[in-house]
Short mmCIF file of N, CA and C in Angstrom, two decimals:
data_model
loop_
_atom_site.label_atom_id
_atom_site.label_comp_id
_atom_site.label_asym_id
_atom_site.label_seq_id
_atom_site.Cartn_x
_atom_site.Cartn_y
_atom_site.Cartn_z
N MET A 1 -44.16 50.02 -36.20
CA MET A 1 -43.24 49.92 -37.30
C MET A 1 -42.89 48.46 -37.53
N THR A 2 -42.89 48.01 -38.76
CA THR A 2 -42.56 46.62 -39.07
C THR A 2 -41.05 46.43 -39.12
N GLY A 3 -40.63 45.17 -39.13
CA GLY A 3 -39.21 44.86 -39.21
C GLY A 3 -38.57 45.43 -40.47
N ASP A 4 -39.31 45.36 -41.58
CA ASP A 4 -38.78 45.90 -42.83
C ASP A 4 -38.56 47.40 -42.73
N GLU A 5 -39.48 48.11 -42.07
CA GLU A 5 -39.34 49.56 -41.93
C GLU A 5 -38.19 49.91 -40.99
N VAL A 6 -38.05 49.15 -39.92
CA VAL A 6 -36.97 49.40 -38.96
C VAL A 6 -35.62 49.21 -39.63
N PHE A 7 -35.53 48.21 -40.49
CA PHE A 7 -34.24 47.90 -41.11
C PHE A 7 -34.10 48.43 -42.53
N ALA A 8 -34.93 49.40 -42.89
CA ALA A 8 -34.81 50.03 -44.21
C ALA A 8 -33.49 50.78 -44.35
N VAL A 9 -32.94 51.22 -43.24
CA VAL A 9 -31.67 51.94 -43.24
C VAL A 9 -30.54 50.91 -43.08
N ARG A 10 -29.65 50.88 -44.06
CA ARG A 10 -28.58 49.87 -44.10
C ARG A 10 -27.70 49.90 -42.85
N SER A 11 -27.33 51.10 -42.39
CA SER A 11 -26.45 51.18 -41.22
C SER A 11 -27.15 50.68 -39.96
N ARG A 12 -28.46 50.86 -39.86
CA ARG A 12 -29.21 50.36 -38.70
C ARG A 12 -29.21 48.84 -38.70
N ARG A 13 -29.41 48.25 -39.87
CA ARG A 13 -29.38 46.79 -39.98
C ARG A 13 -27.98 46.27 -39.62
N ALA A 14 -26.94 46.95 -40.09
CA ALA A 14 -25.56 46.53 -39.79
C ALA A 14 -25.29 46.58 -38.29
N LEU A 15 -25.78 47.62 -37.63
CA LEU A 15 -25.60 47.73 -36.18
C LEU A 15 -26.33 46.60 -35.46
N TYR A 16 -27.56 46.35 -35.86
CA TYR A 16 -28.35 45.29 -35.23
C TYR A 16 -27.66 43.94 -35.41
N GLU A 17 -27.21 43.66 -36.62
CA GLU A 17 -26.55 42.37 -36.88
C GLU A 17 -25.25 42.26 -36.09
N PHE A 18 -24.52 43.36 -35.94
CA PHE A 18 -23.29 43.33 -35.15
C PHE A 18 -23.61 43.03 -33.68
N VAL A 19 -24.61 43.69 -33.12
CA VAL A 19 -24.97 43.48 -31.71
C VAL A 19 -25.45 42.04 -31.51
N ARG A 20 -26.21 41.50 -32.47
CA ARG A 20 -26.67 40.10 -32.35
C ARG A 20 -25.48 39.15 -32.38
N ALA A 21 -24.51 39.42 -33.24
CA ALA A 21 -23.36 38.52 -33.37
C ALA A 21 -22.33 38.71 -32.25
N SER A 22 -22.24 39.94 -31.73
CA SER A 22 -21.21 40.27 -30.74
C SER A 22 -21.76 41.09 -29.59
N PRO A 23 -22.63 40.52 -28.78
CA PRO A 23 -23.20 41.29 -27.68
C PRO A 23 -22.14 41.67 -26.65
N GLY A 24 -22.39 42.80 -25.97
CA GLY A 24 -21.52 43.21 -24.88
C GLY A 24 -20.50 44.27 -25.24
N TYR A 25 -20.48 44.69 -26.50
CA TYR A 25 -19.55 45.75 -26.87
C TYR A 25 -20.15 47.10 -26.53
N HIS A 26 -19.28 48.09 -26.29
CA HIS A 26 -19.78 49.43 -26.00
C HIS A 26 -19.78 50.28 -27.27
N LEU A 27 -20.37 51.46 -27.18
CA LEU A 27 -20.64 52.31 -28.34
C LEU A 27 -19.42 52.53 -29.23
N ARG A 28 -18.31 52.94 -28.66
CA ARG A 28 -17.13 53.26 -29.48
C ARG A 28 -16.64 52.01 -30.23
N GLU A 29 -16.66 50.85 -29.57
CA GLU A 29 -16.23 49.62 -30.23
C GLU A 29 -17.19 49.25 -31.37
N ILE A 30 -18.48 49.43 -31.14
CA ILE A 30 -19.47 49.12 -32.17
C ILE A 30 -19.31 50.06 -33.36
N ALA A 31 -19.15 51.34 -33.08
CA ALA A 31 -18.97 52.33 -34.16
C ALA A 31 -17.73 51.99 -34.97
N ARG A 32 -16.65 51.66 -34.30
CA ARG A 32 -15.40 51.32 -34.99
C ARG A 32 -15.57 50.07 -35.85
N ALA A 33 -16.23 49.05 -35.30
CA ALA A 33 -16.39 47.79 -36.02
C ALA A 33 -17.30 47.90 -37.23
N THR A 34 -18.26 48.82 -37.17
CA THR A 34 -19.22 48.98 -38.27
C THR A 34 -18.87 50.14 -39.19
N ASN A 35 -17.74 50.78 -38.93
CA ASN A 35 -17.28 51.93 -39.73
C ASN A 35 -18.31 53.06 -39.78
N LEU A 36 -18.92 53.34 -38.65
CA LEU A 36 -19.87 54.45 -38.53
C LEU A 36 -19.32 55.47 -37.55
N SER A 37 -19.75 56.70 -37.68
CA SER A 37 -19.37 57.71 -36.69
C SER A 37 -20.05 57.35 -35.37
N ILE A 38 -19.47 57.81 -34.29
CA ILE A 38 -20.06 57.54 -32.97
C ILE A 38 -21.45 58.15 -32.89
N THR A 39 -21.63 59.33 -33.44
CA THR A 39 -22.92 60.01 -33.40
C THR A 39 -23.98 59.20 -34.13
N LEU A 40 -23.65 58.71 -35.33
CA LEU A 40 -24.61 57.95 -36.11
C LEU A 40 -24.91 56.61 -35.45
N ALA A 41 -23.88 55.95 -34.95
CA ALA A 41 -24.10 54.67 -34.25
C ALA A 41 -24.97 54.87 -33.02
N ASP A 42 -24.71 55.92 -32.26
CA ASP A 42 -25.51 56.22 -31.06
C ASP A 42 -26.97 56.47 -31.44
N TYR A 43 -27.20 57.25 -32.48
CA TYR A 43 -28.56 57.54 -32.92
C TYR A 43 -29.32 56.25 -33.27
N HIS A 44 -28.70 55.39 -34.08
CA HIS A 44 -29.38 54.17 -34.51
C HIS A 44 -29.53 53.15 -33.39
N LEU A 45 -28.55 53.08 -32.49
CA LEU A 45 -28.69 52.17 -31.34
C LEU A 45 -29.81 52.61 -30.42
N ARG A 46 -29.96 53.92 -30.24
CA ARG A 46 -31.09 54.42 -29.44
C ARG A 46 -32.42 54.10 -30.12
N PHE A 47 -32.44 54.23 -31.44
CA PHE A 47 -33.63 53.89 -32.22
C PHE A 47 -33.98 52.41 -32.01
N LEU A 48 -32.97 51.53 -32.12
CA LEU A 48 -33.19 50.09 -31.92
C LEU A 48 -33.64 49.79 -30.49
N GLU A 49 -33.15 50.55 -29.52
CA GLU A 49 -33.61 50.39 -28.13
C GLU A 49 -35.08 50.78 -28.00
N ARG A 50 -35.44 51.93 -28.58
CA ARG A 50 -36.84 52.39 -28.51
C ARG A 50 -37.79 51.37 -29.14
N HIS A 51 -37.32 50.67 -30.16
CA HIS A 51 -38.14 49.66 -30.83
C HIS A 51 -37.93 48.27 -30.24
N GLU A 52 -37.26 48.23 -29.09
CA GLU A 52 -37.07 47.02 -28.29
C GLU A 52 -36.41 45.87 -29.04
N LEU A 53 -35.45 46.20 -29.88
CA LEU A 53 -34.67 45.18 -30.57
C LEU A 53 -33.32 44.94 -29.91
N VAL A 54 -32.81 45.96 -29.21
CA VAL A 54 -31.60 45.81 -28.42
C VAL A 54 -31.84 46.42 -27.05
N SER A 55 -31.05 45.99 -26.11
CA SER A 55 -31.09 46.60 -24.78
C SER A 55 -29.67 47.03 -24.43
N SER A 56 -29.56 47.85 -23.43
CA SER A 56 -28.25 48.29 -23.00
C SER A 56 -28.15 48.19 -21.49
N ALA A 57 -26.93 48.11 -21.03
CA ALA A 57 -26.68 48.05 -19.59
C ALA A 57 -25.36 48.76 -19.32
N MET A 58 -25.35 49.53 -18.24
CA MET A 58 -24.12 50.21 -17.83
C MET A 58 -23.28 49.24 -17.01
N ASP A 59 -21.99 49.20 -17.29
CA ASP A 59 -21.11 48.34 -16.49
C ASP A 59 -20.29 49.18 -15.52
N GLY A 60 -20.72 50.39 -15.28
CA GLY A 60 -20.01 51.30 -14.40
C GLY A 60 -19.24 52.33 -15.19
N GLU A 61 -18.67 51.91 -16.29
CA GLU A 61 -17.88 52.82 -17.11
C GLU A 61 -18.46 52.99 -18.50
N TYR A 62 -19.01 51.93 -19.05
CA TYR A 62 -19.48 51.95 -20.43
C TYR A 62 -20.91 51.45 -20.52
N LYS A 63 -21.61 51.93 -21.52
CA LYS A 63 -22.93 51.43 -21.85
C LYS A 63 -22.73 50.34 -22.90
N ARG A 64 -23.11 49.13 -22.57
CA ARG A 64 -22.91 47.99 -23.45
C ARG A 64 -24.25 47.55 -24.04
N PHE A 65 -24.22 47.03 -25.25
CA PHE A 65 -25.45 46.70 -25.99
C PHE A 65 -25.59 45.20 -26.21
N TYR A 66 -26.86 44.74 -26.14
CA TYR A 66 -27.19 43.33 -26.24
C TYR A 66 -28.44 43.16 -27.08
N PRO A 67 -28.56 42.04 -27.80
CA PRO A 67 -29.80 41.79 -28.54
C PRO A 67 -30.91 41.49 -27.56
N LYS A 68 -32.10 41.94 -27.86
CA LYS A 68 -33.20 41.72 -26.93
C LYS A 68 -33.94 40.43 -27.26
N TYR A 69 -34.21 40.18 -28.53
CA TYR A 69 -34.87 38.95 -28.94
C TYR A 69 -34.76 38.82 -30.45
N ALA A 70 -35.17 37.67 -30.93
CA ALA A 70 -35.06 37.41 -32.37
C ALA A 70 -35.95 38.38 -33.15
N LEU A 71 -35.48 38.77 -34.29
CA LEU A 71 -36.20 39.70 -35.15
C LEU A 71 -37.61 39.18 -35.43
N GLY A 72 -38.60 40.01 -35.17
CA GLY A 72 -39.99 39.66 -35.42
C GLY A 72 -40.61 38.79 -34.35
N ASP A 73 -39.87 38.45 -33.32
CA ASP A 73 -40.38 37.58 -32.25
C ASP A 73 -40.48 38.38 -30.96
N VAL A 74 -41.47 39.27 -30.92
CA VAL A 74 -41.61 40.21 -29.81
C VAL A 74 -41.84 39.50 -28.48
N GLY A 75 -42.46 38.35 -28.48
CA GLY A 75 -42.77 37.64 -27.24
C GLY A 75 -41.64 36.79 -26.70
N ALA A 76 -40.53 36.73 -27.39
CA ALA A 76 -39.42 35.85 -26.98
C ALA A 76 -38.71 36.40 -25.75
N ARG A 77 -38.06 35.49 -25.02
CA ARG A 77 -37.23 35.88 -23.87
C ARG A 77 -36.01 36.63 -24.34
N PRO A 78 -35.42 37.45 -23.49
CA PRO A 78 -34.16 38.11 -23.86
C PRO A 78 -33.11 37.07 -24.20
N ALA A 79 -32.25 37.41 -25.14
CA ALA A 79 -31.22 36.48 -25.58
C ALA A 79 -30.23 36.17 -24.45
N LEU A 80 -29.99 37.12 -23.56
CA LEU A 80 -29.06 36.94 -22.46
C LEU A 80 -29.72 37.38 -21.16
N THR A 81 -29.43 36.67 -20.08
CA THR A 81 -29.92 37.09 -18.77
C THR A 81 -29.12 38.31 -18.32
N ASP A 82 -29.60 39.00 -17.31
CA ASP A 82 -28.87 40.14 -16.78
C ASP A 82 -27.48 39.72 -16.27
N ARG A 83 -27.42 38.58 -15.64
CA ARG A 83 -26.13 38.07 -15.13
C ARG A 83 -25.17 37.79 -16.28
N GLN A 84 -25.67 37.18 -17.35
CA GLN A 84 -24.83 36.90 -18.51
C GLN A 84 -24.34 38.19 -19.16
N LYS A 85 -25.19 39.22 -19.17
CA LYS A 85 -24.79 40.51 -19.73
C LYS A 85 -23.63 41.10 -18.94
N VAL A 86 -23.71 41.03 -17.63
CA VAL A 86 -22.63 41.55 -16.78
C VAL A 86 -21.34 40.78 -17.05
N THR A 87 -21.45 39.47 -17.06
CA THR A 87 -20.26 38.64 -17.29
C THR A 87 -19.65 38.92 -18.66
N LEU A 88 -20.50 38.99 -19.68
CA LEU A 88 -20.01 39.26 -21.03
C LEU A 88 -19.37 40.64 -21.13
N GLY A 89 -19.92 41.62 -20.39
CA GLY A 89 -19.31 42.94 -20.36
C GLY A 89 -17.88 42.89 -19.85
N PHE A 90 -17.63 42.09 -18.83
CA PHE A 90 -16.27 41.94 -18.31
C PHE A 90 -15.39 41.17 -19.30
N LEU A 91 -15.97 40.18 -19.97
CA LEU A 91 -15.20 39.39 -20.93
C LEU A 91 -14.80 40.21 -22.15
N ARG A 92 -15.45 41.34 -22.37
CA ARG A 92 -15.12 42.22 -23.50
C ARG A 92 -14.00 43.20 -23.14
N GLN A 93 -13.50 43.14 -21.89
CA GLN A 93 -12.43 44.02 -21.44
C GLN A 93 -11.13 43.21 -21.35
N THR A 94 -10.03 43.78 -21.78
CA THR A 94 -8.76 43.06 -21.89
C THR A 94 -8.28 42.46 -20.57
N VAL A 95 -8.13 43.27 -19.53
CA VAL A 95 -7.57 42.76 -18.27
C VAL A 95 -8.49 41.75 -17.60
N PRO A 96 -9.79 42.05 -17.44
CA PRO A 96 -10.66 41.02 -16.86
C PRO A 96 -10.68 39.72 -17.67
N LEU A 97 -10.66 39.83 -19.01
CA LEU A 97 -10.65 38.62 -19.84
C LEU A 97 -9.39 37.80 -19.57
N GLN A 98 -8.24 38.45 -19.47
CA GLN A 98 -7.00 37.72 -19.20
C GLN A 98 -7.05 37.04 -17.83
N ALA A 99 -7.52 37.76 -16.82
CA ALA A 99 -7.60 37.18 -15.47
C ALA A 99 -8.60 36.02 -15.43
N ILE A 100 -9.76 36.22 -16.04
CA ILE A 100 -10.79 35.17 -16.06
C ILE A 100 -10.28 33.95 -16.82
N SER A 101 -9.65 34.17 -17.96
CA SER A 101 -9.13 33.05 -18.75
C SER A 101 -8.12 32.25 -17.94
N PHE A 102 -7.23 32.94 -17.25
CA PHE A 102 -6.23 32.25 -16.43
C PHE A 102 -6.91 31.44 -15.33
N LEU A 103 -7.87 32.04 -14.64
CA LEU A 103 -8.58 31.32 -13.58
C LEU A 103 -9.39 30.15 -14.12
N MET A 104 -9.93 30.30 -15.32
CA MET A 104 -10.69 29.21 -15.91
C MET A 104 -9.79 28.01 -16.19
N GLU A 105 -8.56 28.27 -16.57
CA GLU A 105 -7.63 27.20 -16.89
C GLU A 105 -7.01 26.58 -15.63
N GLN A 106 -6.92 27.36 -14.54
CA GLN A 106 -6.22 26.91 -13.35
C GLN A 106 -7.14 26.45 -12.22
N ASP A 107 -8.40 26.72 -12.33
CA ASP A 107 -9.39 26.44 -11.29
C ASP A 107 -9.32 27.48 -10.18
N SER A 108 -8.13 27.73 -9.62
CA SER A 108 -7.97 28.78 -8.62
C SER A 108 -6.52 29.23 -8.63
N ALA A 109 -6.28 30.44 -8.13
CA ALA A 109 -4.91 30.96 -8.12
C ALA A 109 -4.78 32.08 -7.10
N LEU A 110 -3.56 32.27 -6.63
CA LEU A 110 -3.25 33.39 -5.75
C LEU A 110 -3.07 34.65 -6.58
N HIS A 111 -3.16 35.79 -5.93
CA HIS A 111 -2.98 37.09 -6.60
C HIS A 111 -1.67 37.12 -7.40
N GLY A 112 -0.59 36.69 -6.80
CA GLY A 112 0.71 36.71 -7.45
C GLY A 112 0.78 35.82 -8.69
N GLU A 113 0.09 34.69 -8.64
CA GLU A 113 0.05 33.79 -9.80
C GLU A 113 -0.70 34.44 -10.96
N ILE A 114 -1.79 35.11 -10.66
CA ILE A 114 -2.56 35.80 -11.70
C ILE A 114 -1.71 36.95 -12.24
N LEU A 115 -1.05 37.66 -11.35
CA LEU A 115 -0.22 38.80 -11.73
C LEU A 115 0.89 38.39 -12.70
N ALA A 116 1.49 37.23 -12.48
CA ALA A 116 2.55 36.75 -13.37
C ALA A 116 2.01 36.47 -14.77
N HIS A 117 0.73 36.12 -14.86
CA HIS A 117 0.12 35.81 -16.15
C HIS A 117 -0.40 37.07 -16.85
N VAL A 118 -1.02 37.96 -16.12
CA VAL A 118 -1.68 39.12 -16.72
C VAL A 118 -0.69 40.23 -17.01
N ARG A 119 0.33 40.38 -16.21
CA ARG A 119 1.42 41.35 -16.42
C ARG A 119 0.95 42.80 -16.45
N ILE A 120 0.32 43.19 -15.36
CA ILE A 120 -0.04 44.59 -15.12
C ILE A 120 0.42 44.89 -13.70
N SER A 121 0.22 46.10 -13.23
CA SER A 121 0.63 46.40 -11.86
C SER A 121 -0.26 45.65 -10.88
N ALA A 122 0.29 45.38 -9.71
CA ALA A 122 -0.46 44.65 -8.68
C ALA A 122 -1.72 45.40 -8.28
N SER A 123 -1.64 46.73 -8.18
CA SER A 123 -2.81 47.50 -7.77
C SER A 123 -3.90 47.49 -8.84
N THR A 124 -3.50 47.49 -10.11
CA THR A 124 -4.48 47.42 -11.20
C THR A 124 -5.18 46.07 -11.19
N LEU A 125 -4.42 45.01 -10.99
CA LEU A 125 -5.03 43.69 -10.90
C LEU A 125 -5.99 43.61 -9.72
N THR A 126 -5.58 44.14 -8.58
CA THR A 126 -6.45 44.15 -7.40
C THR A 126 -7.75 44.88 -7.71
N HIS A 127 -7.66 46.02 -8.38
CA HIS A 127 -8.84 46.80 -8.77
C HIS A 127 -9.80 45.94 -9.61
N HIS A 128 -9.25 45.26 -10.62
CA HIS A 128 -10.10 44.45 -11.50
C HIS A 128 -10.67 43.24 -10.77
N LEU A 129 -9.89 42.61 -9.92
CA LEU A 129 -10.39 41.46 -9.17
C LEU A 129 -11.51 41.87 -8.21
N LYS A 130 -11.39 43.05 -7.60
CA LYS A 130 -12.46 43.53 -6.72
C LYS A 130 -13.74 43.76 -7.51
N LYS A 131 -13.62 44.33 -8.71
CA LYS A 131 -14.81 44.54 -9.55
C LYS A 131 -15.43 43.20 -9.93
N LEU A 132 -14.60 42.22 -10.27
CA LEU A 132 -15.11 40.90 -10.63
C LEU A 132 -15.77 40.22 -9.43
N MET A 133 -15.24 40.43 -8.23
CA MET A 133 -15.85 39.85 -7.02
C MET A 133 -17.18 40.52 -6.72
N ARG A 134 -17.24 41.87 -6.83
CA ARG A 134 -18.52 42.57 -6.60
C ARG A 134 -19.59 42.11 -7.58
N ALA A 135 -19.18 41.78 -8.79
CA ALA A 135 -20.13 41.32 -9.80
C ALA A 135 -20.50 39.85 -9.62
N GLY A 136 -19.81 39.15 -8.72
CA GLY A 136 -20.12 37.75 -8.46
C GLY A 136 -19.52 36.79 -9.48
N ILE A 137 -18.58 37.26 -10.28
CA ILE A 137 -17.95 36.41 -11.29
C ILE A 137 -16.77 35.66 -10.68
N VAL A 138 -16.03 36.33 -9.81
CA VAL A 138 -14.88 35.74 -9.13
C VAL A 138 -15.18 35.71 -7.63
N ALA A 139 -14.74 34.64 -6.98
CA ALA A 139 -14.88 34.51 -5.53
C ALA A 139 -13.48 34.32 -4.94
N ARG A 140 -13.38 34.62 -3.66
CA ARG A 140 -12.09 34.45 -2.97
C ARG A 140 -12.28 33.47 -1.83
N ASP A 141 -11.48 32.42 -1.84
CA ASP A 141 -11.56 31.38 -0.83
C ASP A 141 -10.88 31.84 0.46
N PRO A 142 -11.16 31.18 1.58
CA PRO A 142 -10.52 31.55 2.85
C PRO A 142 -8.98 31.48 2.79
N ASP A 143 -8.45 30.64 1.91
CA ASP A 143 -6.99 30.54 1.79
C ASP A 143 -6.44 31.58 0.80
N LEU A 144 -7.26 32.61 0.48
CA LEU A 144 -6.90 33.75 -0.35
C LEU A 144 -6.71 33.42 -1.84
N ARG A 145 -7.20 32.28 -2.25
CA ARG A 145 -7.13 31.91 -3.67
C ARG A 145 -8.39 32.42 -4.37
N PHE A 146 -8.20 32.94 -5.56
CA PHE A 146 -9.31 33.42 -6.37
C PHE A 146 -9.78 32.28 -7.27
N ARG A 147 -11.08 32.24 -7.52
CA ARG A 147 -11.65 31.22 -8.40
C ARG A 147 -12.87 31.81 -9.11
N ILE A 148 -13.27 31.20 -10.19
CA ILE A 148 -14.47 31.61 -10.92
C ILE A 148 -15.68 31.04 -10.18
N ALA A 149 -16.65 31.89 -9.92
CA ALA A 149 -17.83 31.47 -9.15
C ALA A 149 -18.67 30.44 -9.90
N ASP A 150 -18.93 30.67 -11.19
CA ASP A 150 -19.73 29.74 -11.99
C ASP A 150 -18.97 29.45 -13.28
N GLY A 151 -18.04 28.54 -13.19
CA GLY A 151 -17.15 28.24 -14.31
C GLY A 151 -17.85 27.73 -15.54
N LYS A 152 -18.88 26.92 -15.36
CA LYS A 152 -19.59 26.38 -16.52
C LYS A 152 -20.28 27.49 -17.31
N GLU A 153 -20.88 28.43 -16.61
CA GLU A 153 -21.55 29.54 -17.28
C GLU A 153 -20.55 30.43 -18.01
N VAL A 154 -19.44 30.72 -17.37
CA VAL A 154 -18.40 31.55 -18.00
C VAL A 154 -17.83 30.81 -19.22
N ALA A 155 -17.60 29.51 -19.09
CA ALA A 155 -17.09 28.72 -20.21
C ALA A 155 -18.07 28.76 -21.38
N ARG A 156 -19.37 28.62 -21.09
CA ARG A 156 -20.38 28.68 -22.17
C ARG A 156 -20.31 30.01 -22.91
N LEU A 157 -20.22 31.10 -22.17
CA LEU A 157 -20.15 32.42 -22.80
C LEU A 157 -18.88 32.58 -23.62
N MET A 158 -17.76 32.14 -23.07
CA MET A 158 -16.48 32.29 -23.76
C MET A 158 -16.46 31.48 -25.05
N VAL A 159 -17.05 30.29 -25.03
CA VAL A 159 -17.08 29.45 -26.23
C VAL A 159 -18.11 29.99 -27.22
N THR A 160 -19.28 30.34 -26.74
CA THR A 160 -20.34 30.84 -27.62
C THR A 160 -19.91 32.09 -28.37
N TYR A 161 -19.24 33.00 -27.70
CA TYR A 161 -18.86 34.28 -28.32
C TYR A 161 -17.40 34.30 -28.75
N GLU A 162 -16.82 33.09 -28.89
CA GLU A 162 -15.47 32.90 -29.43
C GLU A 162 -14.41 33.74 -28.71
N LEU A 163 -14.47 33.71 -27.39
CA LEU A 163 -13.49 34.41 -26.57
C LEU A 163 -12.45 33.45 -26.00
N ALA A 164 -12.56 32.19 -26.39
CA ALA A 164 -11.62 31.16 -25.92
C ALA A 164 -11.06 30.43 -27.12
N GLY A 165 -9.77 30.12 -27.07
CA GLY A 165 -9.13 29.34 -28.12
C GLY A 165 -9.37 27.85 -27.91
N ALA A 166 -9.02 27.06 -28.91
CA ALA A 166 -9.24 25.61 -28.84
C ALA A 166 -8.50 24.98 -27.67
N ASP A 167 -7.28 25.44 -27.39
CA ASP A 167 -6.52 24.89 -26.27
C ASP A 167 -7.17 25.25 -24.94
N GLN A 168 -7.77 26.44 -24.87
CA GLN A 168 -8.46 26.84 -23.64
C GLN A 168 -9.70 25.98 -23.43
N ILE A 169 -10.40 25.66 -24.49
CA ILE A 169 -11.62 24.84 -24.37
C ILE A 169 -11.27 23.49 -23.78
N ASP A 170 -10.16 22.91 -24.22
CA ASP A 170 -9.71 21.64 -23.63
C ASP A 170 -9.45 21.79 -22.14
N ALA A 171 -8.82 22.91 -21.74
CA ALA A 171 -8.55 23.15 -20.33
C ALA A 171 -9.85 23.34 -19.56
N PHE A 172 -10.84 24.03 -20.16
CA PHE A 172 -12.13 24.23 -19.50
C PHE A 172 -12.79 22.89 -19.20
N VAL A 173 -12.77 22.00 -20.19
CA VAL A 173 -13.39 20.69 -20.01
C VAL A 173 -12.66 19.92 -18.91
N ARG A 174 -11.33 20.01 -18.90
CA ARG A 174 -10.55 19.33 -17.86
C ARG A 174 -10.90 19.86 -16.47
N VAL A 175 -11.00 21.20 -16.34
CA VAL A 175 -11.24 21.80 -15.04
C VAL A 175 -12.72 21.76 -14.64
N TRP A 176 -13.60 22.07 -15.57
CA TRP A 176 -15.02 22.26 -15.24
C TRP A 176 -15.91 21.10 -15.65
N GLY A 177 -15.37 20.10 -16.29
CA GLY A 177 -16.18 18.98 -16.72
C GLY A 177 -16.94 19.33 -17.98
N GLU A 178 -17.84 18.47 -18.35
CA GLU A 178 -18.62 18.69 -19.57
C GLU A 178 -19.59 19.85 -19.37
N PHE A 179 -19.71 20.67 -20.38
CA PHE A 179 -20.70 21.76 -20.35
C PHE A 179 -21.35 21.85 -21.71
N ARG A 180 -22.61 22.19 -21.70
CA ARG A 180 -23.36 22.30 -22.96
C ARG A 180 -23.50 23.75 -23.35
N LEU A 181 -23.46 23.99 -24.67
CA LEU A 181 -23.60 25.34 -25.18
C LEU A 181 -25.01 25.75 -25.23
#
């Protein structure tokens, strides 16, 4: 099937363009953003997967979608590495994004310091921090301080996908040094 045939359906093209512009969202978020029913969005996303235009990955709770390569460029590398997909999946979640953003600005912090910023229960924060540590996004130092394992990579993703504000970008540069997009 050619690219024109794959994208002959307007809603399929809209889904593909949304996934290319905003990778890492799960089905319900994509359906909501594109004003499609969940059933229709699921059908077309599966179609795009079968035609190797998008890929999906489970983050434990949700199936998240990512662009596979540029339209018509079958031989191209995936747009995101598996590690970047995992990180972006966490950045698309409210609590992990708040915790990661705080750690990106502070370099490292104790559980209580993060808790004062994120404002959820201590056990919920612990749950999310454990998931982030298992994924290799957050590390814990011997002095019990949490830090971002690869700050430059997280900063690149947050800036590229507009998950960081201008003031945060200044803090990233201060903490992590220069990074290229």
